[in-house]
Coordinates of C-alpha atoms and ligand atoms in Angstrom, one line a residue:
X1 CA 0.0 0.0 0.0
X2 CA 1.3 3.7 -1.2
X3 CA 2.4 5.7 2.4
X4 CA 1.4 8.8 2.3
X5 CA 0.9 12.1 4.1
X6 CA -2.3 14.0 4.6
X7 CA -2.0 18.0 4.9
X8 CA -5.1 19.4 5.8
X9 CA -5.8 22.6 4.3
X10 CA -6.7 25.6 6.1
X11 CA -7.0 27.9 2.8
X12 CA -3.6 29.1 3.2
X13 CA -2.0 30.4 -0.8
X14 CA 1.0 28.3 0.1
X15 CA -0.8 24.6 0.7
X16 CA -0.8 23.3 -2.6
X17 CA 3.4 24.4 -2.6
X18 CA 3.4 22.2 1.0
X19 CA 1.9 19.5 -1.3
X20 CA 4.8 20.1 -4.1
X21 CA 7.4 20.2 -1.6
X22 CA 6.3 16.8 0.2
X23 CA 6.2 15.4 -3.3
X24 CA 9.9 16.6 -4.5
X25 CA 11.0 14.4 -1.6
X26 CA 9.5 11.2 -3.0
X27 CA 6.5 11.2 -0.5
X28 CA 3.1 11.1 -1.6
X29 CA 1.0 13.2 -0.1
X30 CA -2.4 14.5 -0.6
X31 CA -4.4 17.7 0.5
X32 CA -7.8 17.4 2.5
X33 CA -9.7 20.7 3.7
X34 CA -9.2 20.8 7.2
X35 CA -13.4 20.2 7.9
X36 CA -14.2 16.5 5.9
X37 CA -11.3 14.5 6.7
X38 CA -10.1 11.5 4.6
X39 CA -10.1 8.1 6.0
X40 CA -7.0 8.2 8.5
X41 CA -6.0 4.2 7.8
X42 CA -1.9 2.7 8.4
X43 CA -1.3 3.8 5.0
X44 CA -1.1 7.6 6.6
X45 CA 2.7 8.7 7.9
X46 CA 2.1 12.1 9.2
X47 CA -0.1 14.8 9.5
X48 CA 0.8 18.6 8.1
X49 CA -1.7 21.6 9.1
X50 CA -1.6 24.4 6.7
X51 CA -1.6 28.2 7.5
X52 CA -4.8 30.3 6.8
X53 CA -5.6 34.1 6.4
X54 CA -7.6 33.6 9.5
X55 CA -6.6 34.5 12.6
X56 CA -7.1 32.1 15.5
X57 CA -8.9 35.0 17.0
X58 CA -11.3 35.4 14.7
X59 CA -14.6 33.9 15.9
X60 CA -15.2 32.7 12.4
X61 CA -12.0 30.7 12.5
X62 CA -11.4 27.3 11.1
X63 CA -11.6 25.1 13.9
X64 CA -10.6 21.1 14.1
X65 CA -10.3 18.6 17.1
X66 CA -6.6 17.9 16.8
X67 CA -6.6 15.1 19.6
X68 CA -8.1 12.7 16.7
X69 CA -3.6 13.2 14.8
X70 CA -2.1 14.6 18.4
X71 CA 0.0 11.3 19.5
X72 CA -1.6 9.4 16.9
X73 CA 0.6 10.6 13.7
X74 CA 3.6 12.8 14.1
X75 CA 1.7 16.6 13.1
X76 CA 3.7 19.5 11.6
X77 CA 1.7 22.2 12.3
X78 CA 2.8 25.8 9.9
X79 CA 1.9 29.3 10.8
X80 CA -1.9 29.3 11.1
X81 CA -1.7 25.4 12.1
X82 CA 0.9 26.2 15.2
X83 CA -1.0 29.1 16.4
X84 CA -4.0 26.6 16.9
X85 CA -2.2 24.5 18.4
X86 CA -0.6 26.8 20.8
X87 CA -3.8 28.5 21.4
X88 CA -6.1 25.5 22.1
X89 CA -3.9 23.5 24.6
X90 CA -3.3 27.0 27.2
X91 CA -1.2 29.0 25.4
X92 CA -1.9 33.0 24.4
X93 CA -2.3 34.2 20.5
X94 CA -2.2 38.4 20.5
X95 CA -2.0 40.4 17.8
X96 CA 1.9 40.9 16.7
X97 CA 3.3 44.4 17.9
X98 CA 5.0 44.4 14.4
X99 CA 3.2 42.3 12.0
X100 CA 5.8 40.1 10.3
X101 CA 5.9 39.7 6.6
X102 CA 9.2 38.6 4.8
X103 CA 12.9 37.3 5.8
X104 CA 13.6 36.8 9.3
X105 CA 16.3 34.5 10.2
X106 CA 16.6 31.8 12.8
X107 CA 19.0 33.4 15.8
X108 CA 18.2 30.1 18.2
X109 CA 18.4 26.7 17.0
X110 CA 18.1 23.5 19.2
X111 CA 20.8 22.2 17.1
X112 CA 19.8 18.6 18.6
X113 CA 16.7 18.3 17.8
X114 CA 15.5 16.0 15.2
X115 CA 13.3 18.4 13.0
X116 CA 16.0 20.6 13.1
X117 CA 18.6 18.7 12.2
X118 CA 21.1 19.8 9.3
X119 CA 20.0 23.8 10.0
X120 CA 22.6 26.4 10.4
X121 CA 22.1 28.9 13.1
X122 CA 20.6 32.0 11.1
X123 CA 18.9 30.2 8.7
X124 CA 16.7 32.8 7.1
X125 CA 12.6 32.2 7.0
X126 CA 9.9 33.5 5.5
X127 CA 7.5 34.9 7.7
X128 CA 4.0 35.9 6.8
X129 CA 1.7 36.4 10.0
X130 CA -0.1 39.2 11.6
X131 CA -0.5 37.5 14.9
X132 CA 2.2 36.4 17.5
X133 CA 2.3 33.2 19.8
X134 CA 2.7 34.9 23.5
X135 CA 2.6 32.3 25.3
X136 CA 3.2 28.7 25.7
X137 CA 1.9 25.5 27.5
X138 CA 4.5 24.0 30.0
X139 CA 4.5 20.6 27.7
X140 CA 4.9 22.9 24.9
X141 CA 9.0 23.5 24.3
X142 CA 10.4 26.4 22.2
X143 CA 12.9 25.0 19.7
X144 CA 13.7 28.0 17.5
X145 CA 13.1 31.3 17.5
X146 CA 14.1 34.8 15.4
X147 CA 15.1 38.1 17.1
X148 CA 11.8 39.4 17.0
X149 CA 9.7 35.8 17.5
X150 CA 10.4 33.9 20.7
X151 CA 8.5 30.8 19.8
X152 CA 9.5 30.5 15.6
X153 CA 9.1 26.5 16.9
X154 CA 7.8 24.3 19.3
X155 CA 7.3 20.6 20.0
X156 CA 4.6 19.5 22.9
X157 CA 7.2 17.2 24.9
X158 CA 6.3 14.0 25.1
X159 CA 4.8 13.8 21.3
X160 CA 5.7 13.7 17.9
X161 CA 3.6 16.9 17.4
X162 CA 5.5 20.7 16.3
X163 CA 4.2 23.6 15.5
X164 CA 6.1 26.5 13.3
X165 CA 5.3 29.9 12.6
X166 CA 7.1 30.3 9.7
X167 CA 6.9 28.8 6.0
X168 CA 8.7 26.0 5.2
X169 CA 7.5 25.2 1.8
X170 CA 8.5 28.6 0.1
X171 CA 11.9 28.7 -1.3
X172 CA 13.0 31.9 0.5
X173 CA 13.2 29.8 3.7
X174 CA 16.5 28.4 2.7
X175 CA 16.4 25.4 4.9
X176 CA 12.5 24.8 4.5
X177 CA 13.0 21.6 2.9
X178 CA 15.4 20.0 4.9
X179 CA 12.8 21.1 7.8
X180 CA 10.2 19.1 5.9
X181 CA 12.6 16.3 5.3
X182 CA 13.7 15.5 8.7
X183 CA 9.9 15.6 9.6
X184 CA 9.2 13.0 6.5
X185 CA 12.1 10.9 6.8
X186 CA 13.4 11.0 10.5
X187 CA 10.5 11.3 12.5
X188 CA 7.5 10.1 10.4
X189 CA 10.0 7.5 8.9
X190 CA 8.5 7.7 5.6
X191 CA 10.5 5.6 2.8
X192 CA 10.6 8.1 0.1
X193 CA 10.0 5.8 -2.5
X194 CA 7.1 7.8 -4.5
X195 CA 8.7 8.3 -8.1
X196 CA 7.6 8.5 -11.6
X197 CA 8.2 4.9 -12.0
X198 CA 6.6 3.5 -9.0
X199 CA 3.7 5.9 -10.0
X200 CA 3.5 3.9 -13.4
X201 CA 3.9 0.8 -11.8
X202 CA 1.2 1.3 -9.1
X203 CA -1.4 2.8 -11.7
X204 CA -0.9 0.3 -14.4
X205 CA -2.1 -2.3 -12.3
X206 CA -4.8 0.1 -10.4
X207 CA -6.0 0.3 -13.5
X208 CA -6.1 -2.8 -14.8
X209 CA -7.5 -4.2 -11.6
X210 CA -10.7 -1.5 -11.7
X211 CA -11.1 -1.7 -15.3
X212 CA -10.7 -5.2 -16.1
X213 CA -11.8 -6.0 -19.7
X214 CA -13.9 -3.3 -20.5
X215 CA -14.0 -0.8 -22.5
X216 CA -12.7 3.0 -22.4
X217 CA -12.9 6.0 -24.6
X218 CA -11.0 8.8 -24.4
X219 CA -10.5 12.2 -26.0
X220 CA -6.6 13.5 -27.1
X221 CA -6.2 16.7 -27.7
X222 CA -2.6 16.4 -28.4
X223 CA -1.4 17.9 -25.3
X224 CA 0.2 16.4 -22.5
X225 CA -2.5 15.3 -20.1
X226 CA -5.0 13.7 -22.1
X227 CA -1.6 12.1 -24.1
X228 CA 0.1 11.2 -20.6
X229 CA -3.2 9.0 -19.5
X230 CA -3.8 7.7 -23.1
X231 CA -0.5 5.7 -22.4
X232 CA -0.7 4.6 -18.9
X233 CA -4.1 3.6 -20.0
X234 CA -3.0 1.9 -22.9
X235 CA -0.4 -0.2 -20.8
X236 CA -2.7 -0.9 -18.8
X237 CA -5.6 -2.4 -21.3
X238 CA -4.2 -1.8 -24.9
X239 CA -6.9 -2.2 -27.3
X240 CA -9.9 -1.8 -25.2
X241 CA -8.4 2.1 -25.1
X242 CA -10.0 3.7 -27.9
X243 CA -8.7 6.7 -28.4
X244 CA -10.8 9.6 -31.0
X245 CA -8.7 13.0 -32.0
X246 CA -10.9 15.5 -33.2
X247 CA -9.5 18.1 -36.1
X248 CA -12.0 21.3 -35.3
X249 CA -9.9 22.8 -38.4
X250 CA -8.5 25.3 -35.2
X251 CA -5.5 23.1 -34.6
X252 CA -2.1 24.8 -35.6
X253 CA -0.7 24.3 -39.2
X254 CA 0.1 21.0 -39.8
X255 CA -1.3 19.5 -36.3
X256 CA -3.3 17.3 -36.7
X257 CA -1.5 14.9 -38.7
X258 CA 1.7 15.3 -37.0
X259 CA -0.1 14.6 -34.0
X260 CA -1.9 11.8 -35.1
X261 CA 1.3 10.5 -36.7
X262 CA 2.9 10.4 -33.6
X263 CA 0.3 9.2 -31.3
X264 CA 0.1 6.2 -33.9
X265 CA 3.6 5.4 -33.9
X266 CA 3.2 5.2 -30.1
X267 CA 0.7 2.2 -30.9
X268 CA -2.8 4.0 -29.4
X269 CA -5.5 2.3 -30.6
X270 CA -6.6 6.3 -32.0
X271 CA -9.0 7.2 -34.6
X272 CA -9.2 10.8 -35.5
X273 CA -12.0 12.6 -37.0
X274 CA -12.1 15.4 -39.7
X275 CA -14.9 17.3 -38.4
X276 CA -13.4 21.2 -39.9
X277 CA -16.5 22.2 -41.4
X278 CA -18.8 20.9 -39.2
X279 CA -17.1 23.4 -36.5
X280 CA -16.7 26.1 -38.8
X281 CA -19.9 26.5 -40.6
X282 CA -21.6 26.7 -37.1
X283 CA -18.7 29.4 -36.1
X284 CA -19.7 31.4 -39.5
X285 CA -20.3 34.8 -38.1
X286 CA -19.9 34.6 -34.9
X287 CA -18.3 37.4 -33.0
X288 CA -18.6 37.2 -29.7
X289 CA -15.9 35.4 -27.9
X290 CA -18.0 33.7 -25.3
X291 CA -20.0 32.4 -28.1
X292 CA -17.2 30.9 -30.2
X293 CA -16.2 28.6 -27.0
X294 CA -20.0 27.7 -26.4
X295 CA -20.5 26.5 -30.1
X296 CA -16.8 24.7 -30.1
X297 CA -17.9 23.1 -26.6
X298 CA -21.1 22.1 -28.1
X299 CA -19.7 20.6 -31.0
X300 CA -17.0 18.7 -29.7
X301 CA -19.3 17.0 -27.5
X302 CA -21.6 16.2 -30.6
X303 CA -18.7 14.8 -32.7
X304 CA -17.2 12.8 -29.5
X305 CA -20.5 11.8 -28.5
X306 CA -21.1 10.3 -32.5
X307 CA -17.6 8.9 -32.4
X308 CA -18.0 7.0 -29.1
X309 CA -21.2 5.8 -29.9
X310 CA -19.8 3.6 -32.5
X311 CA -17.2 2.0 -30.1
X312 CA -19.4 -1.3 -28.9
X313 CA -20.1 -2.0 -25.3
X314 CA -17.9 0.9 -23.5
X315 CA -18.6 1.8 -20.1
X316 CA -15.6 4.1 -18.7
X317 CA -14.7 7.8 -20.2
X318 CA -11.0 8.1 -20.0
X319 CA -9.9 11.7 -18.8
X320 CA -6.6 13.6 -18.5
X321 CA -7.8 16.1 -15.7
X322 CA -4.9 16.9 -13.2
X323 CA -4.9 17.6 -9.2
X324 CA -4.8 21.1 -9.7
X325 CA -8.2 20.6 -11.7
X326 CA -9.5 18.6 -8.5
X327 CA -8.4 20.5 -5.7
X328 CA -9.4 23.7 -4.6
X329 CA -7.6 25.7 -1.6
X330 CA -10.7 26.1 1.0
X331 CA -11.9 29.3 0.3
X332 CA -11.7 32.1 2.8
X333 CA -15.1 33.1 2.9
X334 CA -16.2 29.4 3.7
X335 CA -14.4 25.7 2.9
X336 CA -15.4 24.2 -0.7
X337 CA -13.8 21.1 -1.3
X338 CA -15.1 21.5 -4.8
X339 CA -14.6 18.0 -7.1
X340 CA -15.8 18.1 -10.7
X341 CA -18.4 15.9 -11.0
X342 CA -19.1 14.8 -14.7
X343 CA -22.5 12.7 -13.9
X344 CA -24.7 15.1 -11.6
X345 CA -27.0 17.2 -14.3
X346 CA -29.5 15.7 -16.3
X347 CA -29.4 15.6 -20.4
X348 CA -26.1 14.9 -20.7
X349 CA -24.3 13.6 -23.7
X350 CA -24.8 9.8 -23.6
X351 CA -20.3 9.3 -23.2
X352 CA -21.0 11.7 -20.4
X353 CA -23.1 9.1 -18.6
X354 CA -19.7 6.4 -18.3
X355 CA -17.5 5.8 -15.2
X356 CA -15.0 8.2 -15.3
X357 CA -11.7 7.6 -15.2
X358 CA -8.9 10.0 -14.2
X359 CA -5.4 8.5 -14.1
X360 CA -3.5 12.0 -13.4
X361 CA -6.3 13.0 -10.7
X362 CA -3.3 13.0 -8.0
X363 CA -0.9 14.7 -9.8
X364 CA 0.5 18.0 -10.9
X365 CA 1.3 19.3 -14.0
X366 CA 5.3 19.0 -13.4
X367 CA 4.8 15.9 -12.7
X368 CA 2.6 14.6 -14.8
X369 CA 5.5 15.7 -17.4
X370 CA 8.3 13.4 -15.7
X371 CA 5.8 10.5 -15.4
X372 CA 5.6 11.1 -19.7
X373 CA 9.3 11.1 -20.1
X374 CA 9.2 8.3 -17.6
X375 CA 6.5 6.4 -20.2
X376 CA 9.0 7.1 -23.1
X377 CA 6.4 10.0 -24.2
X378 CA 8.4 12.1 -27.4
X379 CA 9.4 15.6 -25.8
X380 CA 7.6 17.1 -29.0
X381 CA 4.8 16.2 -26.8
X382 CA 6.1 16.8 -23.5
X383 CA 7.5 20.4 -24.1
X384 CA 4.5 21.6 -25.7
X385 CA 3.1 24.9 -24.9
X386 CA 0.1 25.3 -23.5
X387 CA -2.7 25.8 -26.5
X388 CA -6.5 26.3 -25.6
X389 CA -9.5 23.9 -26.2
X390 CA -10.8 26.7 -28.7
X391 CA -7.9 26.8 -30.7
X392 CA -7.3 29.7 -33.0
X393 CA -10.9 30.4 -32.6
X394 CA -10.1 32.8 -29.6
X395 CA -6.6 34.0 -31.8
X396 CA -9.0 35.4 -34.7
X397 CA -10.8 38.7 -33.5
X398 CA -14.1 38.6 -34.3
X399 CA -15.6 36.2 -37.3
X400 CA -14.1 33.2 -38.4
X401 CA -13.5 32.3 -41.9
X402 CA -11.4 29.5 -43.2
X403 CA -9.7 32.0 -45.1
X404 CA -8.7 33.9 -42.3
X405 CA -8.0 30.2 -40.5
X406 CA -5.4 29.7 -43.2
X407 CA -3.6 33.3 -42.6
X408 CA -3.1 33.2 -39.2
X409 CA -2.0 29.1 -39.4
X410 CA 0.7 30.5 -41.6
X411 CA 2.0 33.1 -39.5
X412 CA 2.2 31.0 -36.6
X413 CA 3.7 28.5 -37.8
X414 CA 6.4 31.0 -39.1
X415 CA 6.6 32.2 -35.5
X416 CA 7.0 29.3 -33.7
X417 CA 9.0 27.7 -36.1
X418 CA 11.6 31.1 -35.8
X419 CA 11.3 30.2 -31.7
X420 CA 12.2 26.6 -31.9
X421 CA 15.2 27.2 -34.0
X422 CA 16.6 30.1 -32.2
X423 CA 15.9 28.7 -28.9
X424 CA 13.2 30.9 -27.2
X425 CA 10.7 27.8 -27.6
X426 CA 11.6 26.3 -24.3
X427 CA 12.5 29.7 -22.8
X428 CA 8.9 30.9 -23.2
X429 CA 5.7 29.3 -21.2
X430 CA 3.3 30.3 -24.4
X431 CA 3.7 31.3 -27.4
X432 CA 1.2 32.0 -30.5
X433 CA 0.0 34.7 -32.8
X434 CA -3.3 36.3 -33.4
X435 CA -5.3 37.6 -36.4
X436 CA -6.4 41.3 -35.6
X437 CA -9.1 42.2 -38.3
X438 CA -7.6 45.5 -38.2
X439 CA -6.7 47.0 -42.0
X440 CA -3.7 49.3 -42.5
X441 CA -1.8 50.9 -45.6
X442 CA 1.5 49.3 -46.8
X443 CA 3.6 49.2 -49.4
X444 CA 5.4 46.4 -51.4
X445 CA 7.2 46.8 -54.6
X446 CA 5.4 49.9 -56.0
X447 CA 2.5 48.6 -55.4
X448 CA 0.0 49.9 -52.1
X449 CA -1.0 47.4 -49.7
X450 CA -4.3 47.7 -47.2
X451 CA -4.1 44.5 -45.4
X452 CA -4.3 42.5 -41.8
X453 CA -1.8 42.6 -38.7
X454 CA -0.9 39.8 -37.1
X455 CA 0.3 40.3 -33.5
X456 CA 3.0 38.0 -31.9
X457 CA 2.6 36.9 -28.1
X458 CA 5.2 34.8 -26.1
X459 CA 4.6 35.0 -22.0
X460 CA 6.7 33.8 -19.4
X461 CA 4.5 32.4 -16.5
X462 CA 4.4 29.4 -13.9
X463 CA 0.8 28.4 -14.4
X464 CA -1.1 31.1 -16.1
X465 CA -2.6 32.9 -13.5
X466 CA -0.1 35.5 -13.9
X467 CA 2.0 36.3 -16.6
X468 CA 4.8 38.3 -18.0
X469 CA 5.4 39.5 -21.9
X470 CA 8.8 37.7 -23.0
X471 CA 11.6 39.9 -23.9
X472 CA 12.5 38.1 -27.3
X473 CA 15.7 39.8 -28.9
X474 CA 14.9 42.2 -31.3
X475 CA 16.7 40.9 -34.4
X476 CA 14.6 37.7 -33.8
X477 CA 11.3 39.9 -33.5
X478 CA 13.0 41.5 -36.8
X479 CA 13.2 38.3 -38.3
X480 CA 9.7 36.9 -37.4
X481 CA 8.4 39.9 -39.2
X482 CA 10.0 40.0 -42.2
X483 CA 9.1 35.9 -42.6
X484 CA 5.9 36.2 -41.9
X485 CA 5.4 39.7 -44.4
X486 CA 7.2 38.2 -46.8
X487 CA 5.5 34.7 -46.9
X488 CA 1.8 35.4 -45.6
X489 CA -0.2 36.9 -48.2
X490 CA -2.8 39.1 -46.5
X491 CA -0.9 40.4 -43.9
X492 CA 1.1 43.8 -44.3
X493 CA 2.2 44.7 -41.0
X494 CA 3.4 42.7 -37.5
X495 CA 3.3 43.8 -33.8
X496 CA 4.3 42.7 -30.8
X497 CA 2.3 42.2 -27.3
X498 CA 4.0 44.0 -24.7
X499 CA 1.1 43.8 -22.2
X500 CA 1.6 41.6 -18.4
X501 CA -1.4 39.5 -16.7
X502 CA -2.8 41.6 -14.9
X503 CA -4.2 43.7 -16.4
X504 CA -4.3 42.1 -19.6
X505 CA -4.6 38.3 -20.5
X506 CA -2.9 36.0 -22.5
X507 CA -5.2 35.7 -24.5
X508 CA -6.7 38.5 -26.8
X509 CA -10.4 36.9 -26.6
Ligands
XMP1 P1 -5.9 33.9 -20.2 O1 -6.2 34.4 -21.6 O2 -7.1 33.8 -19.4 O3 -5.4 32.4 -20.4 O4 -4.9 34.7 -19.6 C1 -4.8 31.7 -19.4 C2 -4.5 30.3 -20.0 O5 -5.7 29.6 -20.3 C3 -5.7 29.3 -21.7 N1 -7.1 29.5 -22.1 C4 -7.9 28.6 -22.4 N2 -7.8 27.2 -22.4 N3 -10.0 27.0 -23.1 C5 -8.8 26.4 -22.8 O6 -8.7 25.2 -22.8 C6 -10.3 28.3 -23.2 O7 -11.4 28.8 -23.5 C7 -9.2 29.1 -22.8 N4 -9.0 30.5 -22.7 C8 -7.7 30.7 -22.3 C9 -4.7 30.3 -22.3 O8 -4.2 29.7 -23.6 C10 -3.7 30.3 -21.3 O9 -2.8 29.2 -21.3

């Protein structure tokens, strides 16, 4: 059975980076909100308690009967978790006289002590509270502590149970993972055997034991999660994986064959479907962005739904959704532990009605990518930019034609192909170009131009949320646009995107 460590989410921003932390160590771990626990069976090591952006003060706080983990599992309680701690068993929580945010460093060390082992004397922190621990419990022992904060850590003697005020999981507490190893390793004695192959090797056979000899579909979109649990699932059942890839004629130039191609080559039992005008005669005029994705949506899920229909006797709907995609940090103004549920509204598609199932559901994008390389998965694949469901749909302003389609499918491919052989490709987290319906004069040879812009956009970002315009050279920005004016017919002038998220998006639509 896997070991594994439950954190128990308070809505703190930093859990889910706990969670990565825990799993860069070879643990497995997984995040519960703090108020509908998971079953607690041997299989659980250890016990982490999140921060939160409540105070312990607060009336509304998040509150939780720690006796069921105290001397039970070792507990690790950070920030919002120690205060708790601290507060419940006798202690005294006030309001700090200076509210600490940032670096502090670690002026007192119990250099013995087992959760501290390996960390230096000043060992700088990162600090991010508004209220103080004043007071301890006698059975509570004070094992580190900064200039300003007497109790930085504690253990209750006696237990396996600490609490500490700072963060652990951020990098800028330089120290944080050895912290968070010692606890893992020394004193929840977990065997840090949780790697891409054991992963494989556990879910092949998870799978093959739940599905047996029936049958699944699933839907590639020739990115790396729905490709990722096309292969586990294929080692796992081979045939009785039917795969469908469906061209929505918004791919990128050349796509969907090359992706088809290589998702063949990797022996998927995959059938794709030319559906292009289906999608675009319903897209014909459209405008309105919102729109566009609705009809795509609707679409897709007709030409699935058609597709799937003809595979005989399936009963399971493969998907590539990832932990990210399953978990939700409890919210601060109450806890949602929100899973996606695919069977809970009535008139759905008939595939829609299957047993779903989720392969990736535990992991995160990073390391859904090593478990790929792991599964031999090409890095054409792997390294992939992110690209979205609506395709160049959301990259053309305004209406769609398959003229237009064809332009802008030129120029990107111009683009990216200038990226990838200059080396941005990999340096950038998204790249693509969009059509702008916008007219302007030009002039080539003696002759007067009055034609479209395409606009280039490459973003540097961790996950999307936030992002920052690339600074691409300017000779290869040079290049890019002379390419792409000299081979695209239609388009007389390039720009460049030089807007952040926030305030802008990635996308234009
Ligand atoms: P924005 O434009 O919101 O994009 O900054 C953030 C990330 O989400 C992708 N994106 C989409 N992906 N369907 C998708 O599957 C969509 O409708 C969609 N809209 C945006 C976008 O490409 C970027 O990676």
């Amino acid at each position: 059975m896997q070991e594994k460590i439950i954190i128990l989410d308070f809505g703190s921003q930093y859990t889910q980076l706990i969670a990565r932390r825990v799993r860069e160590l070879n643990v497995y771990c997984e995040i519960h909100p703090f108020n509908n626990l998971p079953e607690f069976d041997n299989t659980v090591k250890g016990v982490i308690f999140s921060g939160s952006p409540f105070s312990v003060r607060q009336e509304n706080a998040p509150q939780i009967d720690f006796k069921l983990f105290h001397n039970k599992y070792p507990l690790l309680a950070v920030c919002y978790g120690a205060q708790y701690l601290a507060q419940h068993s006798g202690g005294e929580v006030i309001p700090s006289t200076i509210r600490e945010y940032g670096r502090a460093n670690l002026q007192y060390i119990n250099e013995t002590h087992p959760l501290l082992k390996n960390i230096p004397r000043d060992s700088q922190v990162w600090m991010s509270h508004g209220d103080t621990i004043a007071d301890i419990p006698a059975e509570f022992e004070v094992i580190a502590s900064t200039d300003t904060v007497r109790v930085a850590a504690f253990q209750v003697n006696g237990s396996k149970t600490y609490g500490i005020q700072f963060h652990p999981e951020v990098t800028h507490s330089t120290d944080g993972k050895q912290l968070l190893e010692n606890f893992l390793v020394d004193i929840c004695g977990c065997s840090q055997d949780w790697t891409p192959d054991s992963f494989i090797e556990t879910t092949i056979s998870s799978l093959k034991e739940k599905i047996g000899n029936d049958k699944v579909v699933l839907g590639l979109s020739g990115g790396v999660d729905s490709s990722v649990a096309a292969v586990l699932l294929h080692n796992a059942i081979g045939k009785n994986l039917h795969c469908i890839f469906v061209d929505n004629g918004l791919l990128r130039k050349d796509e969907y064959t090359q992706v088809l191609d290589s998702y063949q080559h990797m022996g998927l039992n995959v059938r794709g479907i030319d559906a292009k005008d289906r999608f675009l005669s319903q897209l014909a005029g459209v405008k309105d962005p919102e729109q566009k994705r609705k009809i795509i949506g609707r679409v897709f899920i007709e030409v699935f739904d058609d597709a799937a229909h003809e595979v005989q006797d399936v009963s399971w709907l493969g998907q590539g959704t990832i932990y990210p995609d399953v978990i939700e940090s409890v919210s601060v103004n109450g806890p949602s532990a929100t899973i996606k549920s695919h069977h809970n509204v009535g008139g759905l598609p008939d595939f829609m009605k299957l047993k779903v199932v989720e392969p990736l559901n535990t992991l995160f994008k990073d390391e859904v990518r090593k478990v790929g390389k792991a599964l031999g998965i090409d890095d054409v694949i792997l390294g992939r930019h992110p690209f979205p469901g609506p395709g160049l749909a959301i990259r053309i302003l305004g209406d769609i034609t398959a003229e237009k389609v064809a332009i802008l499918q030129e120029a990107d491919a111009i683009y990216i192909h200038n990226l990838k052989a200059s080396g941005w490709y990999d340096k950038v987290w998204q790249a693509g170009a969009i059509f702008l319906p916008v007219q302007s004069v030009g002039v080539m040879g003696d002759e007067r131009t009055y034609e479209n812009v395409i606009c280039l956009r490459a973003v540097g970002s961790v996950d999307g949320m936030t992002a920052d315009w690339s600074h691409l050279p300017y000779e290869l920005l040079a290049k890019i646009s002379n390419d792409i004016i000299n081979n695209v017919k239609g388009i007389n002038r390039v720009v460049y995107d030089i807007s952040s998220k926030p305030p802008a998006t990635i996308e234009w639509e």
